[in-house]
PDB file of C-alpha atoms and ligand atoms in Angstrom:
ATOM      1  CA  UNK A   1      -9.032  -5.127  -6.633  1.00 86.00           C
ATOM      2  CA  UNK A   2      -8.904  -2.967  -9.681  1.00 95.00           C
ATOM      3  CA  UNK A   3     -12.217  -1.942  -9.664  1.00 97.00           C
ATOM      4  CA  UNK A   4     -10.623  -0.047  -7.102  1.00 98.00           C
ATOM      5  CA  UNK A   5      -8.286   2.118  -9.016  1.00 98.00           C
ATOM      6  CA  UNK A   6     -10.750   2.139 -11.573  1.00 98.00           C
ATOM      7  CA  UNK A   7     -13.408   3.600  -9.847  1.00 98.00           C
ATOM      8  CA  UNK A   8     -10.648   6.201  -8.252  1.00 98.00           C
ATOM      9  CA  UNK A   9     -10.018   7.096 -12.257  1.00 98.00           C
ATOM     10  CA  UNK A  10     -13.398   7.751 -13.293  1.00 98.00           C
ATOM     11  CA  UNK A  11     -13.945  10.156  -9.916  1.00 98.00           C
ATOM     12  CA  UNK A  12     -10.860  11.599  -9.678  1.00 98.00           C
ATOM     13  CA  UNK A  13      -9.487  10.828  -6.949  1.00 98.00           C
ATOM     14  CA  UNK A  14      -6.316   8.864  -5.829  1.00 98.00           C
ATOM     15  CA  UNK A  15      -5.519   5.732  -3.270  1.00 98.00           C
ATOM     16  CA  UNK A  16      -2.966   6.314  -1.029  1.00 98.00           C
ATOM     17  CA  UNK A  17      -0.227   3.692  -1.131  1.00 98.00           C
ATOM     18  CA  UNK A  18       1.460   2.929   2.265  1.00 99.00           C
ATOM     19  CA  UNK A  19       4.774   1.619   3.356  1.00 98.00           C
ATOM     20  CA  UNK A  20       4.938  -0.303   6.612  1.00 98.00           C
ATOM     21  CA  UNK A  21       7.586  -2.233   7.993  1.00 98.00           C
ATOM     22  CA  UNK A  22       6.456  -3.008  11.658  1.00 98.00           C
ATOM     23  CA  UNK A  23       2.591  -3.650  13.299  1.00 98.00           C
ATOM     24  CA  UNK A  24       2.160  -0.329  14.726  1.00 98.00           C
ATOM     25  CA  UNK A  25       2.875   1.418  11.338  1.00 98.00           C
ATOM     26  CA  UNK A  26       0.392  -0.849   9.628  1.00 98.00           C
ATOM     27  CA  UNK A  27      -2.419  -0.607  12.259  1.00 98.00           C
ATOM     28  CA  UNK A  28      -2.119   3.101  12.300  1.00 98.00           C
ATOM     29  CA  UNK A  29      -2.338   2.871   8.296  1.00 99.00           C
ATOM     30  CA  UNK A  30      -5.417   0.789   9.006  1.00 99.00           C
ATOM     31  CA  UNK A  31      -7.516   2.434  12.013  1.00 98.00           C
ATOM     32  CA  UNK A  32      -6.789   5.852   9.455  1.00 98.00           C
ATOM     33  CA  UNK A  33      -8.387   4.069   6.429  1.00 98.00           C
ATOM     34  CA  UNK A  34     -11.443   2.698   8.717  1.00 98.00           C
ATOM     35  CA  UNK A  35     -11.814   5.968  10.514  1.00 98.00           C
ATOM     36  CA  UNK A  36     -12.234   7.747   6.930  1.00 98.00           C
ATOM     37  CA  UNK A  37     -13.863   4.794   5.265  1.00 98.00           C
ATOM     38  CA  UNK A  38     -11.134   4.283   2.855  1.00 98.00           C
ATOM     39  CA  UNK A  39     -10.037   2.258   0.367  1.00 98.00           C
ATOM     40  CA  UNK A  40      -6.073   1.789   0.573  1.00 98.00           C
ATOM     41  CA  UNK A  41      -3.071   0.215  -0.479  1.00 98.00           C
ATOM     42  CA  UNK A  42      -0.237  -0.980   2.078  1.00 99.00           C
ATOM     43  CA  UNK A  43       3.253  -1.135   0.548  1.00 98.00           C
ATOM     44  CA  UNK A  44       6.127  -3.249   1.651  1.00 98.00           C
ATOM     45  CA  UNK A  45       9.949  -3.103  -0.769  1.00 98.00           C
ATOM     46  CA  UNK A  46      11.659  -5.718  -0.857  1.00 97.00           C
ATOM     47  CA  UNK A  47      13.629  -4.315   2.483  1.00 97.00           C
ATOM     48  CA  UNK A  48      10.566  -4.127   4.464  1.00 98.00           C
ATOM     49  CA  UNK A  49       9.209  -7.127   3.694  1.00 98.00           C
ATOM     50  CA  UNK A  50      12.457  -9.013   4.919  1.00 97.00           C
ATOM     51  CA  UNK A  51      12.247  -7.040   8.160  1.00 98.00           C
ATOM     52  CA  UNK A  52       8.748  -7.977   8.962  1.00 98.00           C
ATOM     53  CA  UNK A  53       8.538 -10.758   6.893  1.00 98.00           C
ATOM     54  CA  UNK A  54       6.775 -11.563   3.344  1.00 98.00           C
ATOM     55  CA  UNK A  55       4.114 -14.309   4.800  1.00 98.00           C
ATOM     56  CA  UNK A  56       3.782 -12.345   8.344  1.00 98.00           C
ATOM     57  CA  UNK A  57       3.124  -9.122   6.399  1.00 98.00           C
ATOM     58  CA  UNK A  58       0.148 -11.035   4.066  1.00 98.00           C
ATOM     59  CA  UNK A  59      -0.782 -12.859   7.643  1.00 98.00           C
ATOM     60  CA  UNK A  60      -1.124  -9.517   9.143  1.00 98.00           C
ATOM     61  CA  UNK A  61      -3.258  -7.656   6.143  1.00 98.00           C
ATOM     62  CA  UNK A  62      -5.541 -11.009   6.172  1.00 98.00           C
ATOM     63  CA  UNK A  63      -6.312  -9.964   9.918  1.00 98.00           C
ATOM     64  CA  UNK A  64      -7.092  -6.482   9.356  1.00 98.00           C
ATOM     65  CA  UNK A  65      -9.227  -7.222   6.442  1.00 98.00           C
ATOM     66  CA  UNK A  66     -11.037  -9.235   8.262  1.00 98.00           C
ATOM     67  CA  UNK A  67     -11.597  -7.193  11.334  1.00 97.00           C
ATOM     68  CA  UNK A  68     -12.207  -3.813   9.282  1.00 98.00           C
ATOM     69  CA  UNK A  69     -14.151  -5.429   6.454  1.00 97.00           C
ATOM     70  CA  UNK A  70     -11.868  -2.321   4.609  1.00 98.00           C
ATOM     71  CA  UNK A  71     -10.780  -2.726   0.932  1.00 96.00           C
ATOM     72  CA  UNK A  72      -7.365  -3.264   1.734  1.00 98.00           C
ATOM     73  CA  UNK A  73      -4.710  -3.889  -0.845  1.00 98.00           C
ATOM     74  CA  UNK A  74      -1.267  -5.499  -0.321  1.00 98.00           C
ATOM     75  CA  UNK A  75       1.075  -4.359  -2.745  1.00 98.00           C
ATOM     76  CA  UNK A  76       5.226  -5.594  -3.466  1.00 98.00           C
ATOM     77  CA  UNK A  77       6.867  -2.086  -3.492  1.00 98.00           C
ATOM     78  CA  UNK A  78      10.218  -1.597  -6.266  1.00 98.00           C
ATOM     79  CA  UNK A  79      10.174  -5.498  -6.637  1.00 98.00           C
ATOM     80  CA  UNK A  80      13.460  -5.537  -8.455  1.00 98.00           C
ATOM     81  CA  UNK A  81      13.139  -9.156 -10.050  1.00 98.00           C
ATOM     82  CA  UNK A  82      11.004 -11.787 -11.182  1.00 98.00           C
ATOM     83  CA  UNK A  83      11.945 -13.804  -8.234  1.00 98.00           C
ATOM     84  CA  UNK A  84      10.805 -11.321  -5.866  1.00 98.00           C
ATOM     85  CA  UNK A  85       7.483 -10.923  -7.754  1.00 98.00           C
ATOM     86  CA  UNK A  86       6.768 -14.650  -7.479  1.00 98.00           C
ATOM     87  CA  UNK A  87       7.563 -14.531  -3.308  1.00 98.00           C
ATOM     88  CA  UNK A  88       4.991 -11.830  -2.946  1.00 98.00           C
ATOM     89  CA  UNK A  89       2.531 -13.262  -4.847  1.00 98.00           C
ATOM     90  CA  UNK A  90       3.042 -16.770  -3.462  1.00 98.00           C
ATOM     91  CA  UNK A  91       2.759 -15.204  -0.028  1.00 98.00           C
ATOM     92  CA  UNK A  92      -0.767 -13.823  -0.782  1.00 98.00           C
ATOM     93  CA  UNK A  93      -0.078 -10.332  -1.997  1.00 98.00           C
ATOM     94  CA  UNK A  94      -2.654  -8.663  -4.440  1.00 97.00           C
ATOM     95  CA  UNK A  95      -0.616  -6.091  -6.235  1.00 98.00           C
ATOM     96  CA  UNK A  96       3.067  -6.271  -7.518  1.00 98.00           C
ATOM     97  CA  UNK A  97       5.210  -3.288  -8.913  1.00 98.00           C
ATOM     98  CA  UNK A  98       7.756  -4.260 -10.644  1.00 98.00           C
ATOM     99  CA  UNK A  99      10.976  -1.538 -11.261  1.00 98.00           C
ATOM    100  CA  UNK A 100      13.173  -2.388 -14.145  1.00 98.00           C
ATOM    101  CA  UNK A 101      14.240   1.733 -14.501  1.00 98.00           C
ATOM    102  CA  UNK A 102      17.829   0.651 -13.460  1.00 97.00           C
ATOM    103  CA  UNK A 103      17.768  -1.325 -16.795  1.00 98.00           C
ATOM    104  CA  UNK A 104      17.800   0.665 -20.228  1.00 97.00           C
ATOM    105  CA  UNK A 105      14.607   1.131 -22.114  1.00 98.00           C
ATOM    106  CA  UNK A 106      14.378  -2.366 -24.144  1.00 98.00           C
ATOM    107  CA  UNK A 107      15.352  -4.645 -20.954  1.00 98.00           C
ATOM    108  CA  UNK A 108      12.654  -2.539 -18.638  1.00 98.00           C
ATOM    109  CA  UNK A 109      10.284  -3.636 -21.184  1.00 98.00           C
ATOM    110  CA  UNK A 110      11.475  -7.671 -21.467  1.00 98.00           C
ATOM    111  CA  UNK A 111      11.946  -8.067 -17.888  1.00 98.00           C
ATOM    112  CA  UNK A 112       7.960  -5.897 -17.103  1.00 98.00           C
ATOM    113  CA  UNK A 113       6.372  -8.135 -19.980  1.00 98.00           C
ATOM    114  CA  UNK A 114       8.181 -11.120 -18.354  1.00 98.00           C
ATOM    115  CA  UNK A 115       6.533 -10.639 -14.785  1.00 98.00           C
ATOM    116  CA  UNK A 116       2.961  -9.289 -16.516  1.00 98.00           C
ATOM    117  CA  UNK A 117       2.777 -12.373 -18.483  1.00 98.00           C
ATOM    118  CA  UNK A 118       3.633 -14.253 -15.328  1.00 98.00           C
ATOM    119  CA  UNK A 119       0.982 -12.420 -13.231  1.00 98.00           C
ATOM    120  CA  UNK A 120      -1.655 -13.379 -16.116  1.00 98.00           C
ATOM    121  CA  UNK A 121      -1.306 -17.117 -15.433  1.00 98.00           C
ATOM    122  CA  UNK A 122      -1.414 -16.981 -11.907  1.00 98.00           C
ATOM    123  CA  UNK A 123      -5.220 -14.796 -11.946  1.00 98.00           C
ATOM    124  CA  UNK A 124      -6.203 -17.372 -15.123  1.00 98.00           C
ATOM    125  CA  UNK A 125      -4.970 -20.495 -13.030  1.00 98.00           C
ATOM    126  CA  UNK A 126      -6.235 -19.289  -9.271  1.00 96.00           C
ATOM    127  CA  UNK A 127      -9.000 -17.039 -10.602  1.00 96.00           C
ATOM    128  CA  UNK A 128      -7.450 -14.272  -8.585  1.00 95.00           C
ATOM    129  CA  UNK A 129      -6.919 -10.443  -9.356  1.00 97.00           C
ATOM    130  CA  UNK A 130      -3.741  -9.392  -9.499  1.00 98.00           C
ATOM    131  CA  UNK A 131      -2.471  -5.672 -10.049  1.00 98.00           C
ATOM    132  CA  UNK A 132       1.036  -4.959 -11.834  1.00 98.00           C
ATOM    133  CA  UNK A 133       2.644  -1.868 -11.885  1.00 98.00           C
ATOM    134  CA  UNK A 134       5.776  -0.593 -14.381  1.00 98.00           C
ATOM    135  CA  UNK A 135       7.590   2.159 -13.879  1.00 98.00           C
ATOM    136  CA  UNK A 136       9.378   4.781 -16.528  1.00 98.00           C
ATOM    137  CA  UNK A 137      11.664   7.318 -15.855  1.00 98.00           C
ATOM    138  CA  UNK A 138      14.664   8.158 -13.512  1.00 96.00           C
ATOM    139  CA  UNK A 139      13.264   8.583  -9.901  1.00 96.00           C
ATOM    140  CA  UNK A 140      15.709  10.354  -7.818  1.00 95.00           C
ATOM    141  CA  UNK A 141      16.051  10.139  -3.936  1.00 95.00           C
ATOM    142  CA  UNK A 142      15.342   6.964  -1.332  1.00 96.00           C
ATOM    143  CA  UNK A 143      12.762   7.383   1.360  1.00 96.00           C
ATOM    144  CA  UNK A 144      14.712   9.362   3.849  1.00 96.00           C
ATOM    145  CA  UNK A 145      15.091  12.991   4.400  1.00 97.00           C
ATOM    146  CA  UNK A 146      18.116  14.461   2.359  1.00 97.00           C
ATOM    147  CA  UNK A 147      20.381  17.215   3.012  1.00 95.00           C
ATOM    148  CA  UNK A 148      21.112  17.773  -0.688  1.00 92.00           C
ATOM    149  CA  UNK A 149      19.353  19.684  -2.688  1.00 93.00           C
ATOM    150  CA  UNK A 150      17.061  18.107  -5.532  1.00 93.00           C
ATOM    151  CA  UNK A 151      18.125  18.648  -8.935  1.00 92.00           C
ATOM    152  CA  UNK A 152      16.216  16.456 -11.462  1.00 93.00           C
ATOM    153  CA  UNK A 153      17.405  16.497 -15.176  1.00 95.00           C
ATOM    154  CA  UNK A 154      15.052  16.835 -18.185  1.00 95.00           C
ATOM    155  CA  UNK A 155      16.620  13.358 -19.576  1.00 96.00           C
ATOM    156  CA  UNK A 156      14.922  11.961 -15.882  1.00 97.00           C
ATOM    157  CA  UNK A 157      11.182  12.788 -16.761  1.00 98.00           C
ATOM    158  CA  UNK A 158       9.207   9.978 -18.266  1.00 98.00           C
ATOM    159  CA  UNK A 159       8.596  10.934 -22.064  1.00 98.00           C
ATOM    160  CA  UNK A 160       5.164  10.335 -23.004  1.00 98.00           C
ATOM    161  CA  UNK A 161       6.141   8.533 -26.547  1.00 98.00           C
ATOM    162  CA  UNK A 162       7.752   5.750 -24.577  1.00 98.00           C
ATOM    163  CA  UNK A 163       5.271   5.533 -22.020  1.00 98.00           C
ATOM    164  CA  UNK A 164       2.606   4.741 -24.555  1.00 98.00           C
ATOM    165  CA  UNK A 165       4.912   2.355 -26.817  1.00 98.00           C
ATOM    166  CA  UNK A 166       5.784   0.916 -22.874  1.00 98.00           C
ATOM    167  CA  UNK A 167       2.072   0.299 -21.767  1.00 98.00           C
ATOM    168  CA  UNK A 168       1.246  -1.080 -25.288  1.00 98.00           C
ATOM    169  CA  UNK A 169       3.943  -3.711 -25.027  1.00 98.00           C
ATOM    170  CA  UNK A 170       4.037  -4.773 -21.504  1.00 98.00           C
ATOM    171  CA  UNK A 171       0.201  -5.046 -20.362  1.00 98.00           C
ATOM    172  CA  UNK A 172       0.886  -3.499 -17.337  1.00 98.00           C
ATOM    173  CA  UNK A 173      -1.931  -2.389 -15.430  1.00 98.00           C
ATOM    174  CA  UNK A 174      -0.175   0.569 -13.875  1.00 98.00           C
ATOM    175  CA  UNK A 175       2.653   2.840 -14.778  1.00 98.00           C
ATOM    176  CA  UNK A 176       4.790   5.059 -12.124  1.00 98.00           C
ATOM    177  CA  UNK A 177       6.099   8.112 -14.134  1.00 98.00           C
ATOM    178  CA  UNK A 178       8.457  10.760 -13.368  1.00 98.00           C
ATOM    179  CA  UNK A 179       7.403  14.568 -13.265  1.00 98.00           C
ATOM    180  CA  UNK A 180       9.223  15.601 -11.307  1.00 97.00           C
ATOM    181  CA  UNK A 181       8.541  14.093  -8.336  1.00 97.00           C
ATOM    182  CA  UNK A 182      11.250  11.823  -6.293  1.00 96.00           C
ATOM    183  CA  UNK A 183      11.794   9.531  -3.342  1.00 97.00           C
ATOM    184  CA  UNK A 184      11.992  11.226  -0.103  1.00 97.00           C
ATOM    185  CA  UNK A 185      12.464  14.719   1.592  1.00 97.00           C
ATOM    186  CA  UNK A 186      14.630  17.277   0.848  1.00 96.00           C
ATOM    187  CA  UNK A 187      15.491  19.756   3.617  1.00 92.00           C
ATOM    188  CA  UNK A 188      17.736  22.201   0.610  1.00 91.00           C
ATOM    189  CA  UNK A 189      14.791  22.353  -2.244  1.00 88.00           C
ATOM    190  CA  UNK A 190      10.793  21.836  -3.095  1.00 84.00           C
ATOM    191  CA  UNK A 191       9.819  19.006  -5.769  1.00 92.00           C
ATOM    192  CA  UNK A 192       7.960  20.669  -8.167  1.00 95.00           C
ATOM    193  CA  UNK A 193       5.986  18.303 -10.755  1.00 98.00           C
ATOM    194  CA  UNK A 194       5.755  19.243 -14.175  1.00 98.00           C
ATOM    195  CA  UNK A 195       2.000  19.119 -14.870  1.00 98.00           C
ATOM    196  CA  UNK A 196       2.156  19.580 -18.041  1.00 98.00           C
ATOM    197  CA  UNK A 197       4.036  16.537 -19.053  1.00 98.00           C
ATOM    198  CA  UNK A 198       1.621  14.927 -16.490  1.00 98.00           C
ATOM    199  CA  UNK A 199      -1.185  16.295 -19.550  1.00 98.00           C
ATOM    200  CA  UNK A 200       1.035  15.083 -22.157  1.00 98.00           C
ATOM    201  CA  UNK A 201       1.259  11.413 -20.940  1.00 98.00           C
ATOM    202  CA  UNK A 202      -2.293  11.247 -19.591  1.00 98.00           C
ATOM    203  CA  UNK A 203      -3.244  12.604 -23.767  1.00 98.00           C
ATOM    204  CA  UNK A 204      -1.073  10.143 -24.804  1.00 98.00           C
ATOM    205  CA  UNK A 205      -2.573   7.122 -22.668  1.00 98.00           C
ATOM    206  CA  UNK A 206      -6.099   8.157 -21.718  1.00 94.00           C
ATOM    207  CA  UNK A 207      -7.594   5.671 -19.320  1.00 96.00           C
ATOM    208  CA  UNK A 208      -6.114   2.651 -20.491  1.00 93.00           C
ATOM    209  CA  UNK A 209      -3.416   2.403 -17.476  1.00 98.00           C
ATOM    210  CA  UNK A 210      -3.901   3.682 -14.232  1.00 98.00           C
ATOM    211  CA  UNK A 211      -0.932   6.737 -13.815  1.00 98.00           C
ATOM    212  CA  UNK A 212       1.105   5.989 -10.252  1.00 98.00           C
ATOM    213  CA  UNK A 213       3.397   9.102  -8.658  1.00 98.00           C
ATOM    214  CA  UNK A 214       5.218   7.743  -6.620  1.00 98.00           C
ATOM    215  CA  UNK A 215       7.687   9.617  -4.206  1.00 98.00           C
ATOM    216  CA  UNK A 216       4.567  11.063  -2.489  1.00 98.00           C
ATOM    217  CA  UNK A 217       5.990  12.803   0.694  1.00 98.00           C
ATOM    218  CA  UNK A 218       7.610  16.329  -0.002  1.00 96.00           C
ATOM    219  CA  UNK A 219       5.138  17.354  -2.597  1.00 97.00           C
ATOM    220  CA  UNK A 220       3.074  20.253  -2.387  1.00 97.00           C
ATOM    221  CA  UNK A 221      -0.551  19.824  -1.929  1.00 97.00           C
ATOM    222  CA  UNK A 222      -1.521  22.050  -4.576  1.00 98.00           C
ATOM    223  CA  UNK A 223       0.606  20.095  -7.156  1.00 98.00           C
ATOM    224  CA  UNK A 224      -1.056  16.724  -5.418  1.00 98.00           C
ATOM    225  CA  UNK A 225      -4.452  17.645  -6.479  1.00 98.00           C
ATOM    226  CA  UNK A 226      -3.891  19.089  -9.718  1.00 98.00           C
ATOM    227  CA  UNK A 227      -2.024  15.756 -10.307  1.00 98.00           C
ATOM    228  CA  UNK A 228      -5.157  13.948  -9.275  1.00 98.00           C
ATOM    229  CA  UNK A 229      -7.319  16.286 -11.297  1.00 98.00           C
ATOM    230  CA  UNK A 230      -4.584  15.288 -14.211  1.00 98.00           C
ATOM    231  CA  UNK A 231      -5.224  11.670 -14.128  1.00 98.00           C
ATOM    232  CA  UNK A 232      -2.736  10.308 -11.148  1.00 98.00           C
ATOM    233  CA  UNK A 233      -4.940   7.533  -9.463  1.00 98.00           C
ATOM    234  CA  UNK A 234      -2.193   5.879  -6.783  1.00 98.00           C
ATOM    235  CA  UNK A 235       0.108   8.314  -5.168  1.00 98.00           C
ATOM    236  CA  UNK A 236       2.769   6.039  -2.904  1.00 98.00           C
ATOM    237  CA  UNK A 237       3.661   7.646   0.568  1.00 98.00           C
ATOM    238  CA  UNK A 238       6.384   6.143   2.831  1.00 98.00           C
ATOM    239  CA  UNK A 239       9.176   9.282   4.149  1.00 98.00           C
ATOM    240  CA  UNK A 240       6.508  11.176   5.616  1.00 98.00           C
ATOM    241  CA  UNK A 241       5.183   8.237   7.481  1.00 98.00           C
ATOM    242  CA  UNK A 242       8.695   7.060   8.799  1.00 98.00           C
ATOM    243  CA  UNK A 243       9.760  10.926   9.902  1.00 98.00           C
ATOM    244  CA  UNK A 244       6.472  11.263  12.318  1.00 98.00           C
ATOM    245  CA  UNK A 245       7.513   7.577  13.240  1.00 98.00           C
ATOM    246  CA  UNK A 246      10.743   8.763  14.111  1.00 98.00           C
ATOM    247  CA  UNK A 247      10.192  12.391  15.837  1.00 98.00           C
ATOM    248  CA  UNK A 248       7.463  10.296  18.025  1.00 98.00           C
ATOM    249  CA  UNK A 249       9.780   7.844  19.093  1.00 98.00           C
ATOM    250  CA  UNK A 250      12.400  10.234  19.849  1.00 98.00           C
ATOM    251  CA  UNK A 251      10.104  12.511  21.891  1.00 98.00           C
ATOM    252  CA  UNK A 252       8.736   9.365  24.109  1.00 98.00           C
ATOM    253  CA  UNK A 253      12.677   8.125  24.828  1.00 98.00           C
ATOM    254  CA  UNK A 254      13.551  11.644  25.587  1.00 98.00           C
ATOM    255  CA  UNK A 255      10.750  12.447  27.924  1.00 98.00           C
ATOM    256  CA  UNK A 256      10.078   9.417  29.215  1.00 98.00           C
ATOM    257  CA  UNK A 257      13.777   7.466  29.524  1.00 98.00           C
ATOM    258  CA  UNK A 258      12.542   5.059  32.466  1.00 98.00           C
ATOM    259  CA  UNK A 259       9.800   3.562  30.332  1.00 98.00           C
ATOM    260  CA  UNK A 260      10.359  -0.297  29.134  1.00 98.00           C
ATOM    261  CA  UNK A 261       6.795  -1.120  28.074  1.00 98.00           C
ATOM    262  CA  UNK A 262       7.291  -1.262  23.974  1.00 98.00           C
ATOM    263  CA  UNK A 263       3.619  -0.398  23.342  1.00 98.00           C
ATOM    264  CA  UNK A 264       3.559   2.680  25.738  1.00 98.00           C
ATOM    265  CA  UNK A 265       6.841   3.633  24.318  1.00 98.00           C
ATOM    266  CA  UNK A 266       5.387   3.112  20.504  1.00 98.00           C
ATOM    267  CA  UNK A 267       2.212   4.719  21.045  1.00 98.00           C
ATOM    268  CA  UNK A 268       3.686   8.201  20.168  1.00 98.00           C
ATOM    269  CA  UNK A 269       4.919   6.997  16.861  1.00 98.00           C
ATOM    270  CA  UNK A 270       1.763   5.256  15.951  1.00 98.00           C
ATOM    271  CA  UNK A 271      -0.297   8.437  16.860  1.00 98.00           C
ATOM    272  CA  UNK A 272       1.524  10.652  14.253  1.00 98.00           C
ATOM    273  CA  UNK A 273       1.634   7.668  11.482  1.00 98.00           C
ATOM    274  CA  UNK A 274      -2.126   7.322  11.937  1.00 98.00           C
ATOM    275  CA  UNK A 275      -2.564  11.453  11.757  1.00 98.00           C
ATOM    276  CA  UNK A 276      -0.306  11.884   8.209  1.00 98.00           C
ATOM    277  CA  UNK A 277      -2.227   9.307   6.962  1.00 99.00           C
ATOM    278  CA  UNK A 278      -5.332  10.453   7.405  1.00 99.00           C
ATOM    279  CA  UNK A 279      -4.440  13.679   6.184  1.00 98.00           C
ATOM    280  CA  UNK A 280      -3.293  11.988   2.926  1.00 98.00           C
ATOM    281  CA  UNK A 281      -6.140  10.412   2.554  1.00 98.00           C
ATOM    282  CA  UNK A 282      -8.451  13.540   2.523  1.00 98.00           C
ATOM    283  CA  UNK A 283      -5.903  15.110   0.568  1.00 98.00           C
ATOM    284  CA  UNK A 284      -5.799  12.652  -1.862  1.00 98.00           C
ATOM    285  CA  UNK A 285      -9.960  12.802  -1.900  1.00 98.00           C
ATOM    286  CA  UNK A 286     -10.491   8.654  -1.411  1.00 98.00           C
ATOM    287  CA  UNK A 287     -12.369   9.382   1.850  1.00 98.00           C
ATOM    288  CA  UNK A 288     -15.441   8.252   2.303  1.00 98.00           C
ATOM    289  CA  UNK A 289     -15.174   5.829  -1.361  1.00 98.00           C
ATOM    290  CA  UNK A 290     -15.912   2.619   0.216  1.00 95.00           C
TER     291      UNK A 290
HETATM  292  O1  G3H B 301       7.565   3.551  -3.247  1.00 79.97           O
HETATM  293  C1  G3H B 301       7.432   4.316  -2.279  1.00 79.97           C
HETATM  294  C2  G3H B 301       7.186   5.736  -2.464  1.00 79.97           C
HETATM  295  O2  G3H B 301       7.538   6.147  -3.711  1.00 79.97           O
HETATM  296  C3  G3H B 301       7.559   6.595  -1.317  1.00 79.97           C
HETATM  297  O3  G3H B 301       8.092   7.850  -1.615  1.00 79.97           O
HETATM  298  O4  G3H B 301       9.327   8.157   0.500  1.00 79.97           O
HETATM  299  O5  G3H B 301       9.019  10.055  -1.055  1.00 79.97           O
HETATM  300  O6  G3H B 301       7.093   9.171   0.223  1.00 79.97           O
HETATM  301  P1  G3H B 301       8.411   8.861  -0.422  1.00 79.97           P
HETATM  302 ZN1   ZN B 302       8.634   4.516  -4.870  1.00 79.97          ZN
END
C-alpha cells in the first residue's frame, strides 16, 4: 500500500483520493480507475461511513478489488478520534487520516503520535500495511459549494518549521498541509495555492513524508500540476464529485418525473461521477501506473 504513494513520489505524479458515500459513487470511482489503469484511493469521513456503513463500505472495496484486480486503497477521511481510527481499521480499512487541526499545536501532535503508535502495533501484530495521515494547518470550507467568498489568513497556512518538528515527532506517514487550498467550492472567489510555501515545506521535509492537499475540487489545474511537480503525492477530491452527482440527479427527476426504477434514475449521476474522475486522474498524471 505505500509502495503506492511512494512510487507516485519518485515519478511525480499524484493518487487521487475519493469520497463516496453510496454504491453508484464508488463504482463510478472504480470503472474510472480500471478504465485508466489506475491506482486510487476511496475516501469515506466519518459522516459517510455512517451513511453507508463502516463494514459495508470495506465489504464493498473487498468486491471491487477483487473483480478489478485494481490497487485500490480504502482510506478513513478527517477521522476526528482515536476511537474512530480503531473502527476503520477494525473494519478492514488500509489507510487512516487522522485530523487533530481543531486542537492547538502540542495536542495535534499527542493525539497524531497516539493513533501512529497505535497503527504500528496493529501492522507489527497482523503483518498488515497501514497508511496514517496528519494534517497541519487551518483548512477552511466543508465539501459543498459556498456562496461566500474565500478569504484564507496567513496565520491558516501550514508553516514549514512545524511541519518538520510535526513529522519528526509523530511518525506519520503522510501530512495534509495548507497552501492555500480549502474544502469545497466557492461560487464568489478562486483558491489560489501558494507554491512557494509548497517549496518551502517540501525543502524542509524532502521525501521523508508523503505531502497530501487536500480540498482538491475548485483548484486550478495549472496550480494542480505545479503542486504535483512540487512534491504533492495524494490530492483528496470529494465537492466536485457530489456537484456532478447532484446536477445528474436533478436533470433525470426533472426530465424524466414518471421514472421509479432507482438505477435508471441514478445512472445520470453515476455517468458524471465516473467522467470528473477520470479527468482527475489524467490530471493528476496516475494513469496508466498500475
Ligand atoms: O477530505 C476530503 C477532501 O479534502 C475534499 O475536498 O470537497 O474540496 O474536494 P473538496
Ligand atoms: Zn479534506
Amino acid at each position: 500500500m505505500k509502495e503506492i504513494l511512494k512510487k507516485a513520489q519518485q515519478n511525480k505524479y499524484a493518487i487521487g483520493s475519493f469520497n463516496f458515500s453510496t454504491t453508484e459513487i464508488l463504482k463510478a470511482i472504480v470503472l474510472a480507475a480500471k478504465e485508466l489503469s489506475a491506482p486510487i484511493i476511496v475516501s469515506t469521513s466519518e459522516g459517510e461511513a455512517a451513511f453507508i456503513g463502516i463494514a459495508e463500505a470495506a465489504a464493498l472495496v473487498g468486491a471491487w478489488r477483487h473483480g478489478t484486480k485494481l490497487p485500490i486503497i480504502l482510506n478513513l477521511d478527517h477521522g476526528k478520534s482515536l476511537e474512530s481510527v480503531r473502527k476503520a481499521i477494525g473494519a478492514g480499512y488500509n489507510a487512516v487520516h487522522f485530523d487533530g487541526t481543531n486542537l492547538d499545536y502540542e495536542e495535534n501532535i499527542a493525539q497524531t503520535k497516539t493513533v501512529v503508535d497505535y497503527v504500528r502495533d496493529i501492522e507489527e501484530k497482523y503483518d498488515q500495511q497501514i497508511i496514517v495521515e496528519g494534517e497541519l494547518g487551518y483548512l477552511r470550507g466543508s465539501s459543498s459549494v459556498h456562496q461566500e467568498a474565500l478569504e484564507i489568513k496567513p496565520e491558516d497556512l501550514t508553516s514549514p518549521e512545524q511541519a518538520k518538528d510535526f513529522v519528526e515527532r509523530t511518525g506519520v506517514d503522510s501530512l495534509a498541509i495548507v497552501i492555500g487550498n480549502a474544502h469545497g467550492v466557492f461560487s464568489k472567489s478562486e483558491e489560489k495555492l501558494d507554491l512557494e510555501r509548497l517549496a518551502q515545506i517540501k525543502d524542509a521535509l524532502s521525501d521523508k513524508v508523503f505531502l497530501v492537499l487536500h480540498g482538491g475540487s475548485g483548484i486550478p489545474e495549472e496550480d494542480i500540476k505545479k503542486s504535483i511537480e512540487l512534491g504533492i503525492v495524494k490530492i483528496n477530491v470529494n465537492t466536485e464529485l457530489r456537484m456532478a452527482y447532484q446536477e445528474g440527479l436533478a436533470k433525470e427527476l426533472k426530465e424524466k418525473p414518471q421514472e421509479t426504477t432507482p438505477y435508471k434514475i441514478l445512472q445520470p449521476s453515476f455517468e458524471a461521477v465516473k467522467k470528473v474522475v477520470v479527468e482527475k486522474i489524467k490530471l493528476f498524471g496516475s494513469e496508466n501506473k498500475i
